[in-house]
Coordinates of C-alpha atoms in Angstrom, one line a residue:
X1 CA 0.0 0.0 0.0
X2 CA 1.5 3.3 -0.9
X3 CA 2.0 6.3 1.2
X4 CA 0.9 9.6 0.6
X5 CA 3.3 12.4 -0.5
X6 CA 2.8 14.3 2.5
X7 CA 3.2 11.6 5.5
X8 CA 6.4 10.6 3.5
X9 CA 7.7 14.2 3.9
X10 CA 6.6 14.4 7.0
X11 CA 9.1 11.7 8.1
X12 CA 11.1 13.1 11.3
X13 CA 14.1 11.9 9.0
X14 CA 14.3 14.5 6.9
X15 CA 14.7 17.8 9.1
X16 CA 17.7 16.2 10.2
X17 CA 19.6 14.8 7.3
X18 CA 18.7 17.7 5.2
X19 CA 20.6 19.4 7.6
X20 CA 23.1 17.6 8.5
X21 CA 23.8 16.3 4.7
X22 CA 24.3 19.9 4.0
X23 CA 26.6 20.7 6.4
X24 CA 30.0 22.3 4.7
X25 CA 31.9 20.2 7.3
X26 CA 29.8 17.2 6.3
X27 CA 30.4 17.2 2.9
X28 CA 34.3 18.5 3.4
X29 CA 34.5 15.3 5.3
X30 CA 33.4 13.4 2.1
X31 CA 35.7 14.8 -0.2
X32 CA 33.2 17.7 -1.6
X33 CA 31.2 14.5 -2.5
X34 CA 27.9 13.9 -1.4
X35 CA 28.5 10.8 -0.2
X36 CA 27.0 9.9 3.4
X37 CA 28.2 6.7 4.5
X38 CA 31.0 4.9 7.0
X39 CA 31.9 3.1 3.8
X40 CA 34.7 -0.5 3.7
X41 CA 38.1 0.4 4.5
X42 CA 40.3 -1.9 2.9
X43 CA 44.3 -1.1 3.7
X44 CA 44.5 0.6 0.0
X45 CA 41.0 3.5 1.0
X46 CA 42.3 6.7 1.2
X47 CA 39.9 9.0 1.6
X48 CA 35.8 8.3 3.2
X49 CA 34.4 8.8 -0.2
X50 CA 36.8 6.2 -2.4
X51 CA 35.5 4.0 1.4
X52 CA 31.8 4.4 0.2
X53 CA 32.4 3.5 -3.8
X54 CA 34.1 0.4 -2.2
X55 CA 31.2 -0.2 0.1
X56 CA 28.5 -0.3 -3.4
X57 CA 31.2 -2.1 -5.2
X58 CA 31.5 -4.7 -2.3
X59 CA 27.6 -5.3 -2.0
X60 CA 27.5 -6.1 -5.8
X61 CA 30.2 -8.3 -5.8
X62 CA 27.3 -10.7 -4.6
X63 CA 25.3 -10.9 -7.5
X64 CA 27.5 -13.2 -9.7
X65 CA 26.3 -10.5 -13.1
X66 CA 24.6 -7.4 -12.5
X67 CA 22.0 -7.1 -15.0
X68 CA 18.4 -5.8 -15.4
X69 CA 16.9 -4.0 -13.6
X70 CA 18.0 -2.2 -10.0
X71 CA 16.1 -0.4 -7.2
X72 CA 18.7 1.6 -4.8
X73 CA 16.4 2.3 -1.4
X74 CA 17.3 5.4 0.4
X75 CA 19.5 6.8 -2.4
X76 CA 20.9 10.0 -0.4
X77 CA 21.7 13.1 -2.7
X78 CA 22.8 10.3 -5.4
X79 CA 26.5 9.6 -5.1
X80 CA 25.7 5.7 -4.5
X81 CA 23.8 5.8 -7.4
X82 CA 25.8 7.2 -9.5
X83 CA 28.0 4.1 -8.8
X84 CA 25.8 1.9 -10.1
X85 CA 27.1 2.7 -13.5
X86 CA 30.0 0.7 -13.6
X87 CA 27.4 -2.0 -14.3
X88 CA 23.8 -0.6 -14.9
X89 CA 22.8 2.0 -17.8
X90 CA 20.3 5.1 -16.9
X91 CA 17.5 3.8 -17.8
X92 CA 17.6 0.6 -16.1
X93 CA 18.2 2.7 -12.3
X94 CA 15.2 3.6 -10.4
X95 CA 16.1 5.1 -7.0
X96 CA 13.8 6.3 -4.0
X97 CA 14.1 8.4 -1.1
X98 CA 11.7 10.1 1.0
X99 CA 13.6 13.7 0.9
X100 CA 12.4 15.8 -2.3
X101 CA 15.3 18.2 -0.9
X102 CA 18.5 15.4 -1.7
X103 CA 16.4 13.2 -4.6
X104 CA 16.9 17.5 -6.4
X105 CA 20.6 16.5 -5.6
X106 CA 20.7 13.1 -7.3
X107 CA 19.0 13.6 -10.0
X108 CA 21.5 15.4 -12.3
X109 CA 24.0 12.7 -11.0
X110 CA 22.0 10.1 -13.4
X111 CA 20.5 11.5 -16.2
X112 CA 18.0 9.0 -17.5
X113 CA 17.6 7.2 -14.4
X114 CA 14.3 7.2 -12.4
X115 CA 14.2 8.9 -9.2
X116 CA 11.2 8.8 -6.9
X117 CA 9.3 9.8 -3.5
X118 CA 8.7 6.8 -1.6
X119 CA 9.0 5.4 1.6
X120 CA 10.8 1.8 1.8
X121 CA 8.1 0.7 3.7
X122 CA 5.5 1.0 0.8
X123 CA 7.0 1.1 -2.5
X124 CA 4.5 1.6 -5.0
X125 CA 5.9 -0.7 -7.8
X126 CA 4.5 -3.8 -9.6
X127 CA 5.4 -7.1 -8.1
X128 CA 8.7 -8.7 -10.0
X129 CA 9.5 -5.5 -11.4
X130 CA 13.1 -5.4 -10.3
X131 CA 16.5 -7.7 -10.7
X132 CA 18.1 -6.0 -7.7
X133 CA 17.5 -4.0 -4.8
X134 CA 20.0 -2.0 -3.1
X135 CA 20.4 -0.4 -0.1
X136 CA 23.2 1.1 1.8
X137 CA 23.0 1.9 5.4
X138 CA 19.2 3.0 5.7
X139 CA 17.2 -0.4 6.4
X140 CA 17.9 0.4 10.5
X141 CA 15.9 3.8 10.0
X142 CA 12.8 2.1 8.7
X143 CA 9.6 1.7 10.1
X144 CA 10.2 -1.5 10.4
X145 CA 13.2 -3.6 8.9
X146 CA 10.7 -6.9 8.4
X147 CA 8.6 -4.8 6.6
X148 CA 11.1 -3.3 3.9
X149 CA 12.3 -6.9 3.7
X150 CA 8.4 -7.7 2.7
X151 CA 8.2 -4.7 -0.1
X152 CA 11.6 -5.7 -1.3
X153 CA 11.0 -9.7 -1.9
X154 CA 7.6 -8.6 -3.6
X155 CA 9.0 -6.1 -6.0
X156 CA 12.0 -8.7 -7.2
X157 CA 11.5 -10.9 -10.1
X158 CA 11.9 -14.7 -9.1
X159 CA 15.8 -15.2 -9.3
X160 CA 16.2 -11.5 -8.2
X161 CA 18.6 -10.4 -5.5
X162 CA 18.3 -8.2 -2.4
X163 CA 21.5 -6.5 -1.5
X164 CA 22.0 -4.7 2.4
X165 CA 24.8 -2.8 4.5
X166 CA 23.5 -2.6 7.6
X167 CA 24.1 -1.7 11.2
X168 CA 23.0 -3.6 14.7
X169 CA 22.6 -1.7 17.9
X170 CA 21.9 -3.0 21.4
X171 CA 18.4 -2.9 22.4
X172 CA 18.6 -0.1 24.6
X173 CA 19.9 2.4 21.6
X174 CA 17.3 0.9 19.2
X175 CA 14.6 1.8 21.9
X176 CA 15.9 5.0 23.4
X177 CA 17.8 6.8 20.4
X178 CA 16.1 9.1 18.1
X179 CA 15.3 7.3 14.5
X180 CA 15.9 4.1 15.8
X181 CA 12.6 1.2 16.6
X182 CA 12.5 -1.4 19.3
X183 CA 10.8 -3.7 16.7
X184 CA 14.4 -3.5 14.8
X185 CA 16.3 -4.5 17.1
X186 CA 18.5 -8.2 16.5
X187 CA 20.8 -10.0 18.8
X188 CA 22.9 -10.5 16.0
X189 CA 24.1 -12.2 12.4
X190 CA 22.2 -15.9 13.2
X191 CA 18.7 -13.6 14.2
X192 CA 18.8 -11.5 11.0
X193 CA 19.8 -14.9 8.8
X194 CA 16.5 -16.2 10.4
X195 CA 14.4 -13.1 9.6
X196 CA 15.5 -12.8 5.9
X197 CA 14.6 -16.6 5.9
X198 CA 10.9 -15.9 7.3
X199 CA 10.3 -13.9 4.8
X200 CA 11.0 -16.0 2.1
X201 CA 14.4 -15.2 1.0
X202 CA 17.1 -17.9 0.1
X203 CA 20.9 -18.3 -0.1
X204 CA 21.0 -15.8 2.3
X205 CA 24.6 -14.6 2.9
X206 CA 25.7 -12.4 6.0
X207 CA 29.0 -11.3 6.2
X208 CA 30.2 -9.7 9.7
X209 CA 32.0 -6.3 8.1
X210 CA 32.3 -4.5 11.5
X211 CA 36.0 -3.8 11.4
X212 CA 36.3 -2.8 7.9
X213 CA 33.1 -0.6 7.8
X214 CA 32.7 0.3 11.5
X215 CA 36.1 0.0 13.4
X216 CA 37.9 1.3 10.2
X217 CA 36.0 4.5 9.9
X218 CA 36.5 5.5 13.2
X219 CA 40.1 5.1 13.0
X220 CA 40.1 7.2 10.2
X221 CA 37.5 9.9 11.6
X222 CA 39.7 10.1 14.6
X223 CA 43.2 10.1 12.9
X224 CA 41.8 12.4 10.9
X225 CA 40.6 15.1 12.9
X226 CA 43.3 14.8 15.6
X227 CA 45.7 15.4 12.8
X228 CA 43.7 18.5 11.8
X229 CA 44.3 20.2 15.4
X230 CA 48.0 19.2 16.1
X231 CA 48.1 21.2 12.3
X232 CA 45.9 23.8 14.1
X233 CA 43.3 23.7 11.6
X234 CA 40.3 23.3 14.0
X235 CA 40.2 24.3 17.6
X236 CA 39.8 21.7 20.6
X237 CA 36.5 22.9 20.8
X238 CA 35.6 21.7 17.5
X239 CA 37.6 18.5 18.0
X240 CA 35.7 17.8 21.2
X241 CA 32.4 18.5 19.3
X242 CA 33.7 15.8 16.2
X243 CA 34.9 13.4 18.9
X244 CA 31.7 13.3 21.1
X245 CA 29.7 12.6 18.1
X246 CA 32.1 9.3 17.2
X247 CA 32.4 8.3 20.5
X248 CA 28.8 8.3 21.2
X249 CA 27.9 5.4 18.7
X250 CA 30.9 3.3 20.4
X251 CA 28.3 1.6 23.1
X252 CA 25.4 1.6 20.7
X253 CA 26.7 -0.2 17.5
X254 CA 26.9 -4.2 17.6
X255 CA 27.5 -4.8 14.0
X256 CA 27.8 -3.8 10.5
X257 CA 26.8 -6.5 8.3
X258 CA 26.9 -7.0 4.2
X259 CA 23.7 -8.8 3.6
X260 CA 22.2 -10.6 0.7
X261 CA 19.9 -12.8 -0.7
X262 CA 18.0 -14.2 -3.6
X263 CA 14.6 -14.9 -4.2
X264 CA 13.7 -18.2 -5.4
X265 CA 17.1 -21.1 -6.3
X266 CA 19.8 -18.3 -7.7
X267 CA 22.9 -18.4 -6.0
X268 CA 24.6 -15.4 -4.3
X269 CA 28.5 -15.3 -5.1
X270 CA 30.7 -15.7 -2.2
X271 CA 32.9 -12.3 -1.2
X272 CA 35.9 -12.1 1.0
X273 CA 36.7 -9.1 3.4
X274 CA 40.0 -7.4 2.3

């Protein structure tokens, strides 16, 4: 069932990542990108946003050839979309969010692709309408998890392949933190392996990427930024500020995982952490 245009804009969601994925010190972070992700770190990454085309290239790695059609969920302002085109042409992308604010930031980033207000939750397509779905770092934010995972096996053609990063929190952040839902909350790989099974996915693969994606980008955020002060480009204020923000998701995150799986007999390719 789809939602209307103004309950999806009224999502809490939006006032604060059109903020905050605005920010000159956000996107200065990200290279001048407008990437918006912790991205895999891999001993040759650089820089957060080569992190985050290696975090779109890794999820793909799982479908043994990307072809048809694709549907990336929670697109941002585009930049993960726009990787997509190493193995997709325009016109077979569609990509939703449920800000009109960055989807008028992605859309010049693929001309020719199809980019939509919708939530995850309700996504007004046809059933087996898509080869792939896609999405990077957004499936804790919905309203619920289970039910994306419902929309997302509906709108795949049989053989089609559902591809997820995604992070675990402890209980208590999932009920007490803003944009987080009790109803999401998993102990762990083995439960969400069980939940993508319930709802009729198979070959599920779940690969524990905490140190690459999580542990990584922390290193980085704080070598980073340390090394900005000791240069005496920020203040200690400011460092404190950045700091305070990384440290804070220390006691709530459990895991990052690389999720996939197929609907109906197709198999999912294997992929090593490097």
């Amino acid at each position: 069932m789809s939602m209307s245009r103004d309950d999806i804009l009224a999502n809490p969601l939006n006032r604060r990542y059109d903020y905050v994925m605005y920010e000159p010190a956000f996107v200065d972070f990200y290279d001048n990108t407008d990437f918006a992700n912790h991205g895999y770190w891999d001993e040759h990454t650089k820089t957060a946003s080569q992190a985050c085309q290696n975090l779109v290239e890794k999820l793909l790695e799982f479908i043994p050839r990307p072809q048809g059609r694709i549907l990336d969920v929670a697109c941002g302002k585009g930049e993960p979309t726009r990787c997509l085109l190493k193995h997709y042409v325009p016109s077979q992308i569609t990509a939703i969010n449920i800000s009109e604010k960055q989807l008028a930031t992605a859309r010049p980033k693929v001309p020719g692709a199809d980019f939509r207000l919708m939530d995850a939750t309700a996504l007004d397509f046809p059933a087996d309408s898509f080869d792939a779905v896609i999405c990077v770092e957004a499936a804790f934010h919905f309203n619920t998890r289970r039910d994306f995972l419902r929309e997302a096996i509906r709108v795949l053609k049989p053989g089609g392949y559902l591809l997820l990063a995604d992070i675990l929190a402890t209980r208590e952040a999932e009920r007490s933190r803003t944009f987080r839902h009790e109803a999401n909350f998993l102990a762990g790989p083995d439960q969400y392996h069980r939940m993508m099974r319930d709802v009729g996915f198979s070959d599920v693969h779940i690969i524990d990427a905490t140190e690459p994606c999580w542990r990584n980008y922390f290193r980085y955020v704080t070598r980073l930024y340390h090394d900005r002060y000791l240069a005496r480009q920020i203040t200690f204020e400011r460092l404190q500020e950045i700091m305070a923000v990384n440290y804070s998701q220390v006691p709530d995150l459990e895991y990052y995982l690389l999720v996939a799986g197929s609907k109906g007999p197709h198999r999912i390719e294997s992929v090593a952490l490097n």
